[in-house]
mmCIF file of C-alpha atoms in Angstrom:
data_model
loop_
_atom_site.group_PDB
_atom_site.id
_atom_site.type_symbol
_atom_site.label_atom_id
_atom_site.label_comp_id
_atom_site.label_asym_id
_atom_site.label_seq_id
_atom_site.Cartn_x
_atom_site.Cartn_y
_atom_site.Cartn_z
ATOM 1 C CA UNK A 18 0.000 0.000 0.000
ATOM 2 C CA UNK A 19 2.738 2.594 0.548
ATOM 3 C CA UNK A 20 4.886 1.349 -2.064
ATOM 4 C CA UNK A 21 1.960 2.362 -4.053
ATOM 5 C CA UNK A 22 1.264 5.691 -2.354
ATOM 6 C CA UNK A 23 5.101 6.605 -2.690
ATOM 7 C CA UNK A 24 4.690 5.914 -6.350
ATOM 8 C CA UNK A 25 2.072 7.706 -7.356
ATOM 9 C CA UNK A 26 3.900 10.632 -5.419
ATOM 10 C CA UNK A 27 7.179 10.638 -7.173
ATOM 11 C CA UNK A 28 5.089 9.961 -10.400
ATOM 12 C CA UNK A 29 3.355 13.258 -10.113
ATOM 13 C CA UNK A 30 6.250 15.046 -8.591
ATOM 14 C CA UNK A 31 7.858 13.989 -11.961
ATOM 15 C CA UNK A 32 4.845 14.949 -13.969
ATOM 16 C CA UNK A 33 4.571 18.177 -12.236
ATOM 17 C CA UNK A 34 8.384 19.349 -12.989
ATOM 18 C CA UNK A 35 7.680 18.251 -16.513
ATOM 19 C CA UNK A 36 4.989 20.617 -16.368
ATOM 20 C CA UNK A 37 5.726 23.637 -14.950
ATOM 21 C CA UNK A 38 9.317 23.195 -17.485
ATOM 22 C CA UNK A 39 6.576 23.400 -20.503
ATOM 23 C CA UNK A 40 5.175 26.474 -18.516
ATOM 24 C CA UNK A 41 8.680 28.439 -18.576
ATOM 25 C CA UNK A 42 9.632 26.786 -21.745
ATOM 26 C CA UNK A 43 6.453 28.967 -23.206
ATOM 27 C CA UNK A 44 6.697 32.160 -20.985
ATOM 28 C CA UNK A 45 10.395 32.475 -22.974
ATOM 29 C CA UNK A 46 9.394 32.567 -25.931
ATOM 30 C CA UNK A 47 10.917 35.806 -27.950
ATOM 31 C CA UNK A 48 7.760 36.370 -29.774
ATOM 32 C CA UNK A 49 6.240 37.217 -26.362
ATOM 33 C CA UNK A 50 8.839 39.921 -26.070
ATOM 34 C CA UNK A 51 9.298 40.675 -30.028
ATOM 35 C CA UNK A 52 5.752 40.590 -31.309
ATOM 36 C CA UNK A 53 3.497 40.833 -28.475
ATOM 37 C CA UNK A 54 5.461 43.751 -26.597
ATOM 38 C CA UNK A 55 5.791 42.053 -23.217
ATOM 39 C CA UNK A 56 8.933 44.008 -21.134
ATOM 40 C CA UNK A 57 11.617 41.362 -21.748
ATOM 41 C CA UNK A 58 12.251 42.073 -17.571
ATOM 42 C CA UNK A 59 11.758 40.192 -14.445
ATOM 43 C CA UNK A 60 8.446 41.328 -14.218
ATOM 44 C CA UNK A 61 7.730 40.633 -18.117
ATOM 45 C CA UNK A 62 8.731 37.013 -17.766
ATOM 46 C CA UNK A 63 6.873 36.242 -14.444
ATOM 47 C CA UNK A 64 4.262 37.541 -15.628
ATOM 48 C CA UNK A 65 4.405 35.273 -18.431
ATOM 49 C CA UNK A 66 5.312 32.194 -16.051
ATOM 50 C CA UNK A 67 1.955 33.070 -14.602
ATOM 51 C CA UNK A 68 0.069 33.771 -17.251
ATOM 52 C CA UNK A 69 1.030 30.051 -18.767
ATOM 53 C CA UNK A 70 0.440 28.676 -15.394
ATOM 54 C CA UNK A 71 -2.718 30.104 -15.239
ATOM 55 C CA UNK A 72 -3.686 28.537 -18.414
ATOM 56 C CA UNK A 73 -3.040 25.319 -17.428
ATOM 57 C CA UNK A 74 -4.418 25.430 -13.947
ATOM 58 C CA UNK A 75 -7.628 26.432 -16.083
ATOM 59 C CA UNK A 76 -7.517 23.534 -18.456
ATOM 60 C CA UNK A 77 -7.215 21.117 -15.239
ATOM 61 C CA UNK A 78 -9.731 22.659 -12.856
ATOM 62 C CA UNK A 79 -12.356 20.684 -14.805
ATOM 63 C CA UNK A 80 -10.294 17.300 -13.852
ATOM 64 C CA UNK A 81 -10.665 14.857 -11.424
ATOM 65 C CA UNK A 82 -9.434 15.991 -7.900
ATOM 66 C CA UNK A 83 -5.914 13.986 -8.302
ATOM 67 C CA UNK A 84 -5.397 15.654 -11.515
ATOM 68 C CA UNK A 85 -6.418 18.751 -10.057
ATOM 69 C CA UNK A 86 -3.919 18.631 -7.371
ATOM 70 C CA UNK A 87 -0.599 18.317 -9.910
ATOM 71 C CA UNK A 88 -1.829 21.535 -10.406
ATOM 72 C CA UNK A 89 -0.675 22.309 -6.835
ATOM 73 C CA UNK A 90 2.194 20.597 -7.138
ATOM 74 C CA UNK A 91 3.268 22.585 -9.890
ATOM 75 C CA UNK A 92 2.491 25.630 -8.219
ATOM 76 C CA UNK A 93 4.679 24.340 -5.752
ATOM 77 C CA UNK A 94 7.537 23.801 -8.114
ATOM 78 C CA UNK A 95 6.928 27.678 -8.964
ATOM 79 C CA UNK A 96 6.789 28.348 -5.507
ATOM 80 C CA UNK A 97 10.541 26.803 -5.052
ATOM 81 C CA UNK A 98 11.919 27.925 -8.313
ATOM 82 C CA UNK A 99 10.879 32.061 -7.125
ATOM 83 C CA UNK A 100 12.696 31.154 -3.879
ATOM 84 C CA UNK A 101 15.437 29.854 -5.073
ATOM 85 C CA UNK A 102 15.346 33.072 -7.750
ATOM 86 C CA UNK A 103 15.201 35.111 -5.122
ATOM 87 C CA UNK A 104 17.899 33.517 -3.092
ATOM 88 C CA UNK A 105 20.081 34.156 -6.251
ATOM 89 C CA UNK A 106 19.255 37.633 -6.625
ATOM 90 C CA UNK A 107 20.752 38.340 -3.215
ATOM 91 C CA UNK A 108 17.971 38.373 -1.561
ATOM 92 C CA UNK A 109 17.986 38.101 2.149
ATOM 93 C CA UNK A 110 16.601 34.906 3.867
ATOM 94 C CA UNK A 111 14.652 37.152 6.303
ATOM 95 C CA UNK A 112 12.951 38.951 3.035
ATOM 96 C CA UNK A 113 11.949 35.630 1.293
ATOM 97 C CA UNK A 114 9.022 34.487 2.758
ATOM 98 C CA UNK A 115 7.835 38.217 3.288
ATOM 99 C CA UNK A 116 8.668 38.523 -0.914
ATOM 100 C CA UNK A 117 7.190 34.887 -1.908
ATOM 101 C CA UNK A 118 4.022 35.975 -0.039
ATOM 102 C CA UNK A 119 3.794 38.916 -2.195
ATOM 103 C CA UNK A 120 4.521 36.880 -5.376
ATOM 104 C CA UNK A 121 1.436 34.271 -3.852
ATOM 105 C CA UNK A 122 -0.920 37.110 -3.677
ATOM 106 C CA UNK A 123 -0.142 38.706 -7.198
ATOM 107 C CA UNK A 124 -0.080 35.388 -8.982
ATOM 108 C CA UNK A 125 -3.638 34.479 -7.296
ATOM 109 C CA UNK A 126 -4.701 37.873 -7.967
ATOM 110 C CA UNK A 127 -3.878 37.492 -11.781
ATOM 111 C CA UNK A 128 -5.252 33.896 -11.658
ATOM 112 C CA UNK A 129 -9.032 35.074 -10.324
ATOM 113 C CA UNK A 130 -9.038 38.088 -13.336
ATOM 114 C CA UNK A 131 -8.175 35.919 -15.866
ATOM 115 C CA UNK A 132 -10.508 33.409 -14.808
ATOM 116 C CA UNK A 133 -13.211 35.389 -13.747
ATOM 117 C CA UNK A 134 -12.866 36.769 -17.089
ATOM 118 C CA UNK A 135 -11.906 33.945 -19.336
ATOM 119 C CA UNK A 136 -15.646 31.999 -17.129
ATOM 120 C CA UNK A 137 -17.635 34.720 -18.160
ATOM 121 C CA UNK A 138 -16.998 34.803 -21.785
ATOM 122 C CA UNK A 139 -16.102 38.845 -21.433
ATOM 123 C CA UNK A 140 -13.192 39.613 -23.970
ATOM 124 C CA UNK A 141 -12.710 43.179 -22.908
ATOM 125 C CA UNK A 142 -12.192 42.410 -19.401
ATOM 126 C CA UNK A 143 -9.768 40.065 -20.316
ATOM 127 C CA UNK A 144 -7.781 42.938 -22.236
ATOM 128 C CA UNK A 145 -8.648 44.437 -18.996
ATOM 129 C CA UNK A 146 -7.054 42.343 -16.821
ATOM 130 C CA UNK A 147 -3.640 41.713 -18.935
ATOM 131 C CA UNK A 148 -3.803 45.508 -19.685
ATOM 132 C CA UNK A 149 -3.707 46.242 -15.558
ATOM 133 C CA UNK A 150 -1.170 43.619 -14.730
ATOM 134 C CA UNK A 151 1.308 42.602 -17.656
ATOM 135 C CA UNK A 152 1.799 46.132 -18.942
ATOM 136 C CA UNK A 153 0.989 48.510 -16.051
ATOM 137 C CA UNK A 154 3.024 51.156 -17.418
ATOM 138 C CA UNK A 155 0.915 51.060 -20.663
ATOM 139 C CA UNK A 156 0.414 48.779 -23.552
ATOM 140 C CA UNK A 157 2.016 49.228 -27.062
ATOM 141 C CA UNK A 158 -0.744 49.676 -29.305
ATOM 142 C CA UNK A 159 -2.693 46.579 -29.281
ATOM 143 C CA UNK A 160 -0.554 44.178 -27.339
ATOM 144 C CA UNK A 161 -3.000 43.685 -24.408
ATOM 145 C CA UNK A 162 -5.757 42.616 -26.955
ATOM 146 C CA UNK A 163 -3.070 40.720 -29.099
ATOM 147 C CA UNK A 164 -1.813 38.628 -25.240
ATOM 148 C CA UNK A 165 -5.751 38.327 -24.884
ATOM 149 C CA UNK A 166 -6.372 36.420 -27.870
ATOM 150 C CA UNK A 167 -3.345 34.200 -28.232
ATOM 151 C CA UNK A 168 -4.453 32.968 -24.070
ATOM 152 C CA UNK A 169 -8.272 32.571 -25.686
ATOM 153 C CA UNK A 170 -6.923 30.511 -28.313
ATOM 154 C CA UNK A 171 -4.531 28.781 -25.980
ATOM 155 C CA UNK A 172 -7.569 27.685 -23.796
ATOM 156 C CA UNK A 173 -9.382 26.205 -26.580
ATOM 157 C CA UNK A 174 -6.235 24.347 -28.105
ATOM 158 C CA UNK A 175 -5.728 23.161 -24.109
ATOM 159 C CA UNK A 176 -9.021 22.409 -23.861
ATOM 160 C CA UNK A 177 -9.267 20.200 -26.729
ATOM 161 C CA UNK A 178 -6.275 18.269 -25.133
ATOM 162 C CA UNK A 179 -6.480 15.291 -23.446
ATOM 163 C CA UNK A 180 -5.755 14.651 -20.430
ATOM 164 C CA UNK A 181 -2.640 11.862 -20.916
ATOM 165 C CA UNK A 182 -1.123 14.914 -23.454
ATOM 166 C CA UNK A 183 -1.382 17.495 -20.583
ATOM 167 C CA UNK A 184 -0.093 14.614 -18.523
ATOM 168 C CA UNK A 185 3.442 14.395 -20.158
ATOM 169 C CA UNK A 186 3.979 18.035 -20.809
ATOM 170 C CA UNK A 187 2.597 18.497 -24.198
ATOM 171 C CA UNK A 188 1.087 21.532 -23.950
ATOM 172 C CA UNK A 189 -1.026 23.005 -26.634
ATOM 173 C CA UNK A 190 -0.763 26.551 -26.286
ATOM 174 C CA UNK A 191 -1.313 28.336 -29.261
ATOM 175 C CA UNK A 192 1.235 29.372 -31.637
ATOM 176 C CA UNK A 193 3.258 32.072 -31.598
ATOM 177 C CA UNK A 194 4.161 34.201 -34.283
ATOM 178 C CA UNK A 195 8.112 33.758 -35.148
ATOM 179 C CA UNK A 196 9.980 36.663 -34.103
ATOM 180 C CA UNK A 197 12.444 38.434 -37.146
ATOM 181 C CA UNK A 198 15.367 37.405 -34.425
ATOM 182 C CA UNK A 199 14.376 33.504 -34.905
ATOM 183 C CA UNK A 200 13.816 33.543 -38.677
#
């Protein structure tokens, strides 16, 4: 019975690291940066990491409760990877919790505006959202609405997944254009 339990554990630990390594994988793409006007900065790519995250905590929240919670376990991994981020950084080990809690509380607030928008079917508060949190120093022309489309699209291509192509890290998201750099 344990030998079982343990299993399963290290299987979805496994499956989870797979996971959130698509997430990242995605967030750095250059055509976020190059096409959709993201700030290639910190901030730019986390919120990309959460943005991606977000998108597949959506696609699972519809699964079973033990696919459901890789979800956690993912946002675990995040969790550990900011830390360790952090840690890098030079940040002190006194500040860390008080700066993952912030990062928490941002990436749940993001999380309930997308999905609260994304749930209702309301495009514009979608732009809304992404608008207010991935460019709050203002949008290039159309790059909110451009980020809001490409994470519609990526919920349909998600959602049209299955669930053993989630499982092992093959994540639909919705292509990209290819940046002039990549070409």
């Amino acid at each position: 019975m344990f030998r079982r339990l343990f299993n399963r554990n290290r299987r979805n630990e496994a499956i989870a690291y797979s996971l959130y390594g698509a997430i990242v994988a995605q967030a750095r793409q250059p055509a976020l940066y190059t096409e959709f006007g993201v700030s290639d900065t910190l901030d730019g790519r986390y919120d990309m990491v959460v943005l991606h995250g977000f998108l597949l905590f959506h696609r699972l929240k519809t699964e079973t409760e033990q696919n459901r919670a890789i979800g956690q376990e993912v946002f675990d991994i995040f969790l550990k990877d900011m830390d360790g981020t952090l840690r890098e950084m030079g940040v002190g080990d006194l500040t860390v919790p008080k700066k993952l809690k912030k990062m928490a509380e941002v990436f749940f607030g993001r999380v309930r505006a997308y999905d609260e928008a994304l749930t209702a079917g309301d495009h514009a508060a979608l732009v809304a959202a992404i608008e207010r949190n991935v460019f709050p120093e203002g949008a290039p022309e159309g790059a909110a609405e451009q980020l809001a489309l490409y994470a519609e699209s990526s919920v349909a291509s998600l959602a049209a997944q299955s669930l053993d192509e989630i499982l092992s890290a093959e994540l639909a998201y919705s292509k990209l254009p290819s940046s002039p750099a990549a070409a």
